[in-house]
CSV table of C-alpha atoms and ligand atoms in Angstrom, one decimal:
chain,number,residue,atom,x,y,z
A,1,MET,CA,-0.1,0.1,-0.1
A,2,ASN,CA,0.9,3.6,-0.8
A,3,THR,CA,1.8,5.4,2.4
A,4,LYS,CA,1.4,8.8,3.1
A,5,ARG,CA,2.6,11.7,5.4
A,6,ILE,CA,-0.8,12.9,7.0
A,7,LEU,CA,-1.5,16.2,9.2
A,8,VAL,CA,-4.4,15.4,11.6
A,9,THR,CA,-5.2,18.5,13.3
A,10,GLY,CA,-7.2,18.6,15.9
A,11,GLY,CA,-5.8,14.9,16.2
A,12,ALA,CA,-6.2,14.2,20.0
A,13,GLY,CA,-10.3,15.2,20.2
A,14,PHE,CA,-13.4,13.1,19.5
A,15,LEU,CA,-13.2,12.8,16.4
A,16,GLY,CA,-9.2,12.9,15.3
A,17,SER,CA,-8.2,11.1,18.0
A,18,HIS,CA,-10.1,7.8,15.2
A,19,LEU,CA,-8.9,9.1,12.3
A,20,CYS,CA,-5.4,9.3,13.9
A,21,GLU,CA,-5.7,5.4,15.3
A,22,LYS,CA,-6.9,4.4,11.3
A,23,LEU,CA,-4.7,5.9,9.6
A,24,ALA,CA,-1.1,5.1,11.4
A,25,GLY,CA,-2.8,1.3,11.9
A,26,GLN,CA,-2.7,1.5,7.8
A,27,GLY,CA,1.0,2.3,8.0
A,28,HIS,CA,1.1,6.1,6.9
A,29,ASP,CA,3.0,8.6,8.7
A,30,VAL,CA,0.4,10.4,11.3
A,31,VAL,CA,0.8,14.1,12.6
A,32,CYS,CA,-1.9,14.8,15.3
A,33,LEU,CA,-1.8,18.7,16.4
A,34,ASP,CA,-3.6,19.6,18.9
A,35,ASN,CA,-3.9,22.8,21.3
A,36,TYR,CA,-5.8,20.0,23.8
A,37,PHE,CA,-8.8,22.5,24.4
A,38,THR,CA,-11.4,20.1,24.1
A,39,GLY,CA,-8.9,17.2,23.2
A,40,ARG,CA,-6.8,14.9,25.7
A,41,LYS,CA,-3.3,13.2,25.1
A,42,LYS,CA,-5.4,10.5,26.9
A,43,ASN,CA,-7.4,9.9,23.2
A,44,VAL,CA,-4.4,9.2,21.7
A,45,GLU,CA,-1.7,7.8,24.5
A,46,HIS,CA,-2.0,4.4,22.6
A,47,LEU,CA,-0.6,5.4,20.1
A,48,ILE,CA,2.3,7.5,21.0
A,49,ASP,CA,4.9,4.6,20.9
A,50,LEU,CA,4.6,4.0,17.5
A,51,HIS,CA,7.4,4.7,15.2
A,52,ASN,CA,4.7,6.4,13.0
A,53,PHE,CA,3.3,8.9,14.6
A,54,GLU,CA,3.6,12.3,16.5
A,55,LEU,CA,1.9,14.3,18.6
A,56,LEU,CA,2.3,18.2,17.9
A,57,ARG,CA,1.2,20.7,20.7
A,58,HIS,CA,0.6,23.4,18.3
A,59,ASP,CA,-2.6,26.2,18.3
A,60,ILE,CA,-3.8,26.6,14.3
A,61,THR,CA,-4.4,30.0,14.5
A,62,MET,CA,-1.0,30.0,13.9
A,63,PRO,CA,1.4,29.1,10.8
A,64,VAL,CA,2.4,25.3,10.8
A,65,TYR,CA,5.1,24.0,8.6
A,66,VAL,CA,5.1,20.4,8.1
A,67,GLU,CA,5.8,18.3,4.8
A,68,VAL,CA,2.9,16.2,4.2
A,69,ASP,CA,0.3,14.7,1.4
A,70,GLN,CA,-2.7,15.2,3.2
A,71,ILE,CA,-4.3,17.0,6.0
A,72,TYR,CA,-7.3,16.9,7.7
A,73,ASN,CA,-8.9,19.7,9.5
A,74,LEU,CA,-10.9,19.0,12.1
A,75,ALA,CA,-9.2,22.0,15.1
A,76,CYS,CA,-12.3,23.6,16.1
A,77,PRO,CA,-14.2,22.7,19.1
A,78,ALA,CA,-17.5,21.1,17.9
A,79,SER,CA,-19.8,21.2,21.2
A,80,PRO,CA,-22.2,24.3,21.7
A,81,VAL,CA,-20.9,24.7,25.7
A,82,HIS,CA,-17.2,25.0,24.6
A,83,TYR,CA,-17.4,27.0,21.1
A,84,GLN,CA,-19.4,29.3,23.3
A,85,TYR,CA,-17.1,29.9,26.1
A,86,ASN,CA,-14.9,31.7,23.8
A,87,ALA,CA,-16.9,32.9,20.6
A,88,VAL,CA,-13.6,34.9,18.9
A,89,LYS,CA,-11.5,32.5,19.9
A,90,THR,CA,-13.9,29.6,17.6
A,91,ILE,CA,-14.2,31.9,14.9
A,92,LYS,CA,-9.8,32.5,14.2
A,93,THR,CA,-9.6,28.6,14.9
A,94,SER,CA,-12.2,28.4,12.2
A,95,VAL,CA,-10.9,30.9,9.9
A,96,MET,CA,-7.2,31.4,10.2
A,97,GLY,CA,-7.1,27.4,10.8
A,98,ALA,CA,-8.5,27.1,7.0
A,99,ILE,CA,-6.4,30.3,5.9
A,100,ASN,CA,-3.4,28.1,7.9
A,101,VAL,CA,-4.3,24.8,6.6
A,102,LEU,CA,-4.5,26.0,2.6
A,103,GLY,CA,-1.3,27.9,2.8
A,104,LEU,CA,0.1,25.2,3.9
A,105,ALA,CA,-1.5,22.9,1.8
A,106,LYS,CA,-0.6,25.6,-1.0
A,107,ARG,CA,3.1,24.9,-0.6
A,108,VAL,CA,3.7,22.0,-0.2
A,109,LYS,CA,0.9,20.5,-2.6
A,110,ALA,CA,-0.8,18.3,0.1
A,111,ARG,CA,-4.8,17.3,-0.5
A,112,VAL,CA,-6.4,19.0,2.3
A,113,LEU,CA,-10.1,17.7,4.0
A,114,GLN,CA,-12.3,20.5,5.9
A,115,ALA,CA,-14.2,18.7,8.6
A,116,SER,CA,-17.4,21.2,8.2
A,117,THR,CA,-20.5,20.5,9.6
A,118,SER,CA,-24.3,20.7,9.4
A,119,GLU,CA,-24.2,23.8,11.0
A,120,VAL,CA,-24.0,25.7,7.7
A,121,TYR,CA,-27.6,24.7,7.2
A,122,GLY,CA,-28.7,26.5,10.2
A,123,ASP,CA,-32.4,26.0,11.2
A,124,PRO,CA,-33.3,24.9,8.2
A,125,HIS,CA,-36.2,25.8,5.9
A,126,GLU,CA,-35.5,22.7,3.4
A,127,HIS,CA,-35.5,18.9,5.0
A,128,PRO,CA,-33.8,16.6,4.6
A,129,GLN,CA,-30.8,18.9,3.3
A,130,LYS,CA,-29.0,18.0,0.2
A,131,GLU,CA,-25.5,20.1,-0.4
A,132,THR,CA,-27.1,22.4,-2.6
A,133,TYR,CA,-29.5,24.1,0.2
A,134,TRP,CA,-27.6,27.7,0.9
A,135,GLY,CA,-29.0,27.2,4.7
A,136,ASN,CA,-31.1,29.5,7.0
A,137,VAL,CA,-28.6,31.3,9.6
A,138,ASN,CA,-28.4,33.7,12.1
A,139,PRO,CA,-25.5,35.9,11.5
A,140,ILE,CA,-25.6,37.1,15.0
A,141,GLY,CA,-26.5,34.9,17.4
A,142,ILE,CA,-24.5,32.1,19.9
A,143,ARG,CA,-24.5,30.0,17.7
A,144,SER,CA,-22.8,32.2,14.7
A,145,CYS,CA,-19.0,32.1,16.0
A,146,TYR,CA,-19.0,27.8,15.0
A,147,ASP,CA,-21.5,28.2,12.0
A,148,GLU,CA,-20.4,31.4,10.2
A,149,GLY,CA,-17.1,30.2,11.1
A,150,LYS,CA,-17.5,26.9,9.4
A,151,ARG,CA,-19.2,28.7,6.5
A,152,VAL,CA,-16.5,31.4,6.0
A,153,ALA,CA,-13.9,28.2,6.2
A,154,GLU,CA,-16.1,26.3,2.7
A,155,THR,CA,-15.5,29.7,1.2
A,156,LEU,CA,-12.0,30.0,2.0
A,157,PHE,CA,-11.5,26.4,0.8
A,158,PHE,CA,-13.8,27.1,-2.6
A,159,ASP,CA,-11.3,30.0,-3.4
A,160,TYR,CA,-8.0,28.8,-2.4
A,161,HIS,CA,-9.2,25.6,-5.0
A,162,ARG,CA,-10.6,28.3,-7.9
A,163,GLN,CA,-7.7,30.7,-7.5
A,164,ASN,CA,-4.1,28.1,-6.6
A,165,ASN,CA,-5.7,25.5,-7.5
A,166,VAL,CA,-5.4,23.9,-4.1
A,167,ASP,CA,-6.6,19.8,-4.5
A,168,ILE,CA,-9.7,20.4,-1.5
A,169,ARG,CA,-12.6,18.1,0.0
A,170,VAL,CA,-15.1,19.3,2.2
A,171,MET,CA,-17.3,17.1,4.3
A,172,ARG,CA,-20.5,18.7,6.2
A,173,ILE,CA,-20.5,16.2,9.2
A,174,PHE,CA,-24.1,15.8,11.1
A,175,ASN,CA,-24.1,15.1,14.2
A,176,THR,CA,-21.6,12.1,15.8
A,177,TYR,CA,-21.1,10.3,18.7
A,178,GLY,CA,-19.1,7.1,20.0
A,179,PRO,CA,-16.2,6.1,22.3
A,180,ARG,CA,-14.0,9.0,23.3
A,181,MET,CA,-16.8,12.2,23.9
A,182,HIS,CA,-15.5,13.7,26.7
A,183,PRO,CA,-17.7,12.9,29.7
A,184,ASN,CA,-18.4,16.6,29.7
A,185,ASP,CA,-18.6,17.8,26.2
A,186,GLY,CA,-21.7,19.0,26.7
A,187,ARG,CA,-23.7,17.7,23.8
A,188,VAL,CA,-26.8,15.1,23.9
A,189,VAL,CA,-25.7,12.2,24.0
A,190,SER,CA,-22.4,12.3,25.8
A,191,ASN,CA,-24.8,14.3,28.7
A,192,PHE,CA,-28.1,12.4,28.4
A,193,ILE,CA,-25.1,9.1,29.0
A,194,VAL,CA,-23.5,10.2,31.3
A,195,GLN,CA,-26.4,11.8,33.3
A,196,ALA,CA,-28.3,8.0,33.5
A,197,LEU,CA,-24.8,6.4,34.3
A,198,LYS,CA,-24.9,8.7,37.8
A,199,GLY,CA,-28.6,8.7,37.8
A,200,GLU,CA,-28.5,12.1,37.7
A,201,ASP,CA,-31.4,13.9,36.2
A,202,ILE,CA,-31.4,14.1,32.4
A,203,THR,CA,-32.0,17.4,30.8
A,204,ILE,CA,-34.0,17.7,27.6
A,205,TYR,CA,-33.6,21.2,26.7
A,206,GLY,CA,-37.2,22.5,25.1
A,207,ASP,CA,-40.0,20.0,24.6
A,208,GLY,CA,-37.6,17.6,23.4
A,209,SER,CA,-39.4,17.2,20.1
A,210,GLN,CA,-36.6,18.9,18.1
A,211,THR,CA,-34.7,16.2,15.7
A,212,ARG,CA,-31.3,15.4,15.1
A,213,SER,CA,-29.5,12.5,12.9
A,214,PHE,CA,-27.1,10.6,15.0
A,215,CYS,CA,-23.5,9.3,12.8
A,216,TYR,CA,-21.8,6.6,14.9
A,217,ALA,CA,-17.9,7.2,14.7
A,218,ASP,CA,-17.2,4.6,12.8
A,219,ASP,CA,-19.1,4.8,9.8
A,220,LEU,CA,-18.6,8.9,10.1
A,221,ILE,CA,-14.7,8.1,9.9
A,222,ASP,CA,-15.2,5.7,6.8
A,223,GLY,CA,-17.1,8.4,4.9
A,224,MET,CA,-13.8,11.2,5.5
A,225,MET,CA,-11.3,8.7,4.4
A,226,ARG,CA,-13.4,7.7,1.1
A,227,LEU,CA,-13.9,11.4,0.8
A,228,MET,CA,-10.5,11.7,1.4
A,229,ASN,CA,-9.2,8.9,-1.1
A,230,THR,CA,-11.5,9.5,-4.1
A,231,GLY,CA,-10.0,11.6,-7.3
A,232,ASN,CA,-12.0,14.6,-8.9
A,233,ILE,CA,-14.6,15.6,-5.8
A,234,THR,CA,-14.1,18.7,-4.1
A,235,GLY,CA,-17.8,18.4,-2.1
A,236,PRO,CA,-19.2,19.8,-0.2
A,237,VAL,CA,-20.6,16.2,0.9
A,238,ASN,CA,-23.1,15.7,3.8
A,239,ILE,CA,-21.9,12.5,5.9
A,240,GLY,CA,-24.3,12.0,8.7
A,241,ASN,CA,-26.8,9.2,9.4
A,242,PRO,CA,-30.5,9.6,7.5
A,243,GLY,CA,-32.0,7.6,10.9
A,244,GLU,CA,-34.1,11.2,12.7
A,245,PHE,CA,-34.6,11.3,16.2
A,246,THR,CA,-36.8,13.6,18.2
A,247,ILE,CA,-34.6,14.3,21.6
A,248,LYS,CA,-37.2,13.1,23.8
A,249,GLN,CA,-36.9,9.5,21.8
A,250,LEU,CA,-33.3,9.5,22.4
A,251,ALA,CA,-33.5,10.0,26.4
A,252,GLU,CA,-35.9,7.4,26.7
A,253,ALA,CA,-33.5,5.0,24.7
A,254,VAL,CA,-30.3,6.1,26.9
A,255,ILE,CA,-32.6,5.5,30.0
A,256,GLU,CA,-34.0,2.2,28.5
A,257,LEU,CA,-30.2,1.1,27.4
A,258,THR,CA,-28.3,1.9,30.8
A,259,GLY,CA,-31.2,0.4,32.6
A,260,SER,CA,-31.4,4.0,34.8
A,261,LYS,CA,-33.5,5.3,37.4
A,262,SER,CA,-33.0,9.2,36.3
A,263,LYS,CA,-35.7,11.3,35.9
A,264,ILE,CA,-36.0,13.6,32.5
A,265,ILE,CA,-36.6,17.2,33.0
A,266,TYR,CA,-37.0,20.1,30.9
A,267,GLN,CA,-34.7,23.2,30.6
A,268,PRO,CA,-35.3,26.2,28.4
A,269,LEU,CA,-34.2,25.4,24.4
A,270,PRO,CA,-30.6,27.7,23.8
A,271,SER,CA,-31.7,30.4,21.1
A,272,ASP,CA,-30.9,29.4,17.8
A,273,ASP,CA,-31.3,25.3,18.5
A,274,PRO,CA,-32.3,24.1,14.7
A,275,LYS,CA,-35.7,22.4,15.2
A,276,GLN,CA,-34.6,19.3,12.8
A,277,ARG,CA,-31.7,18.1,10.8
A,278,GLN,CA,-31.4,15.5,8.6
A,279,PRO,CA,-28.6,15.0,6.3
A,280,ASP,CA,-29.8,13.8,2.1
A,281,ILE,CA,-26.5,11.2,1.4
A,282,THR,CA,-27.5,10.6,-1.8
A,283,LEU,CA,-24.0,12.2,-3.1
A,284,ALA,CA,-22.4,10.6,-0.6
A,285,LYS,CA,-23.8,6.8,-1.9
A,286,GLU,CA,-23.8,7.7,-5.3
A,287,LYS,CA,-20.3,9.2,-5.3
A,288,LEU,CA,-18.4,7.5,-2.6
A,289,GLY,CA,-19.9,4.1,-2.6
A,290,TRP,CA,-20.6,5.2,1.1
A,291,GLU,CA,-23.3,4.9,3.5
A,292,PRO,CA,-23.9,4.3,7.7
A,293,LYS,CA,-23.7,1.0,9.2
A,294,VAL,CA,-24.2,1.3,12.7
A,295,PRO,CA,-27.7,1.7,13.7
A,296,LEU,CA,-28.8,4.0,16.8
A,297,LYS,CA,-29.3,1.5,19.0
A,298,ASP,CA,-25.5,-0.6,18.2
A,299,GLY,CA,-24.0,2.4,18.8
A,300,LEU,CA,-25.3,3.8,22.0
A,301,ILE,CA,-25.0,0.6,23.6
A,302,LYS,CA,-20.9,0.6,22.4
A,303,THR,CA,-20.8,4.4,23.3
A,304,ILE,CA,-22.3,3.3,27.0
A,305,GLY,CA,-19.9,0.9,27.6
A,306,TYR,CA,-17.1,3.4,26.9
A,307,PHE,CA,-18.4,6.2,29.7
A,308,LYS,CA,-19.2,3.0,32.1
A,309,ASP,CA,-15.3,2.2,31.7
A,310,ASN,CA,-13.8,5.9,31.6
A,311,MET,CA,-15.9,7.6,34.3
A,312,GLU,CA,-13.7,9.7,36.3
B,401,NAD,P1,-13.2,17.5,19.4
B,401,NAD,O1,-13.9,19.2,20.0
B,401,NAD,O2,-13.4,16.7,20.5
B,401,NAD,O3,-12.2,17.7,18.9
B,401,NAD,C1,-11.9,19.0,18.7
B,401,NAD,C2,-10.2,18.9,18.6
B,401,NAD,O4,-9.6,20.5,17.9
B,401,NAD,C3,-10.6,19.2,19.9
B,401,NAD,O5,-8.9,18.1,20.5
B,401,NAD,C4,-9.5,20.4,20.1
B,401,NAD,O6,-8.6,20.2,21.3
B,401,NAD,C5,-8.7,21.0,19.5
B,401,NAD,N1,-8.6,21.8,18.9
B,401,NAD,C6,-9.3,23.0,19.4
B,401,NAD,N2,-9.1,24.3,18.8
B,401,NAD,C7,-7.9,24.4,18.2
B,401,NAD,C8,-6.8,25.8,18.0
B,401,NAD,N3,-7.1,26.5,17.7
B,401,NAD,N4,-5.8,24.1,17.2
B,401,NAD,C9,-5.5,23.0,17.4
B,401,NAD,N5,-6.1,22.4,18.1
B,401,NAD,C10,-7.8,22.7,18.4
B,401,NAD,O7,-15.1,17.9,18.5
B,401,NAD,P2,-15.0,16.6,17.8
B,401,NAD,O8,-16.2,16.4,17.5
B,401,NAD,O9,-14.7,15.4,17.2
B,401,NAD,O10,-15.4,17.4,16.1
B,401,NAD,C11,-14.0,17.3,15.3
B,401,NAD,C12,-14.0,18.4,14.0
B,401,NAD,O11,-15.5,17.8,13.3
B,401,NAD,C13,-14.9,20.0,14.4
B,401,NAD,O12,-13.6,20.8,13.5
B,401,NAD,C14,-15.8,20.1,14.5
B,401,NAD,O13,-16.6,21.2,14.4
B,401,NAD,C15,-16.4,18.9,13.5
B,401,NAD,N6,-17.4,18.5,13.7
B,401,NAD,C16,-17.9,17.8,14.4
B,401,NAD,C17,-19.5,17.6,14.5
B,401,NAD,C18,-19.8,16.1,15.3
B,401,NAD,O14,-21.0,16.0,15.6
B,401,NAD,N7,-18.5,15.4,16.0
B,401,NAD,C19,-20.5,17.6,14.0
B,401,NAD,C20,-20.2,18.5,12.1
B,401,NAD,C21,-18.9,18.8,12.3
B,402,UDP,N1,-29.6,19.0,23.9
B,402,UDP,C1,-30.4,18.5,25.2
B,402,UDP,N2,-30.2,18.3,26.6
B,402,UDP,C2,-28.5,18.1,26.8
B,402,UDP,C3,-27.8,18.9,25.7
B,402,UDP,C4,-28.4,19.2,24.4
B,402,UDP,O1,-31.9,18.3,25.3
B,402,UDP,O2,-28.4,18.1,27.6
B,402,UDP,C5,-30.6,19.1,22.9
B,402,UDP,C6,-30.1,20.4,22.0
B,402,UDP,O3,-30.7,21.5,22.8
B,402,UDP,C7,-30.2,20.1,20.5
B,402,UDP,C8,-29.9,18.8,20.7
B,402,UDP,O4,-30.2,18.1,22.0
B,402,UDP,O5,-31.4,20.2,20.5
B,402,UDP,C9,-28.7,18.1,20.2
B,402,UDP,O6,-27.9,19.3,20.8
B,402,UDP,P1,-26.3,19.2,20.5
B,402,UDP,O7,-25.6,20.2,21.9
B,402,UDP,O8,-25.6,17.8,21.2
B,402,UDP,O9,-26.0,19.4,19.0
B,402,UDP,P2,-26.5,20.6,18.3
B,402,UDP,O10,-27.4,21.2,18.6
B,402,UDP,O11,-25.1,21.7,17.7
B,402,UDP,O12,-26.6,19.4,17.0
């Protein structure tokens, strides 16, 4: 197999660590870059002794110089709690991070993949969301630092592609969950599982009728690597699981699968919280031969197992 030198920004995070593990397992030389804002060395500690894995403590808002063939740009806090903690820094990470990885890709002629998001669709008026939909995004709300930051990053990817011929891939990731999410991540799947395992109240924001479509990490990483390694496609390509559930259904599933005695409580819905979210994955099926394989129940069982073994 043709081994490559590959940079993964945000490599010590939830998704980044799964990607690094997969790439290193295939024999590639992996450079994992992270500033450990939401990522942890623990996520990649099992890779540290490998001859083909390196850790680089670096902030992607600053330029980076490494000779690589491919770049996966995942550096950015993904949970609303964490990306709103320092909103200005979140925008800098998305925008300056994109400029820095694109500049590097241009200089070393690397192919570069952007971990974009379903958040570019905002609170969508089209359902399910196709890649052609331009979205319904509030430019000045509490989610805007993330949503607009990711939208500008997409713009930069396409401008570097048109202007400088940079070989780009843009992937729009829909809600993804799995082992190695941080127990305090704040996103819904990890919150509910941790609450259920501790016997604490399960916090539904709003009335729980809002929907999300949850993709298991292994499926997502498979789609990401297929997109990176497919020729003649820039994206954007939606990668997610079209199975759509209300947040209340998710809470009930977690209670059932953990056998928890936790009660559901209702808290205010944060502003600009999208009402529904479901990917149209026709493009990924056609161009990448990809579709998710892990049903929600199976993925939740694996994730619950991880949290049982890893709760502080
Ligand atoms: P995560 O928070 O676990 O991972 C993000 C990683 O980026 C962390 O390790 C963090 O320390 C690092 N990071 C943040 N700012 C940085 C900076 N300035 N410099 C260097 N490193 C920095 O989140 P995740 O779920 O693994 O998300 C990974 C990527 O996928 C993100 O770009 C996110 O926006 C995108 N994404 C994820 C989802 C999802 O549901 N998991 C959905 C849509 C998009
Ligand atoms: N949510 C919830 N309880 C929680 C965390 C989140 O009800 O403890 C809701 C949140 O309001 C949103 C959905 O679950 O409607 C998904 O939230 P998450 O933060 O996981 O992702 P995003 O809103 O970015 O899709």
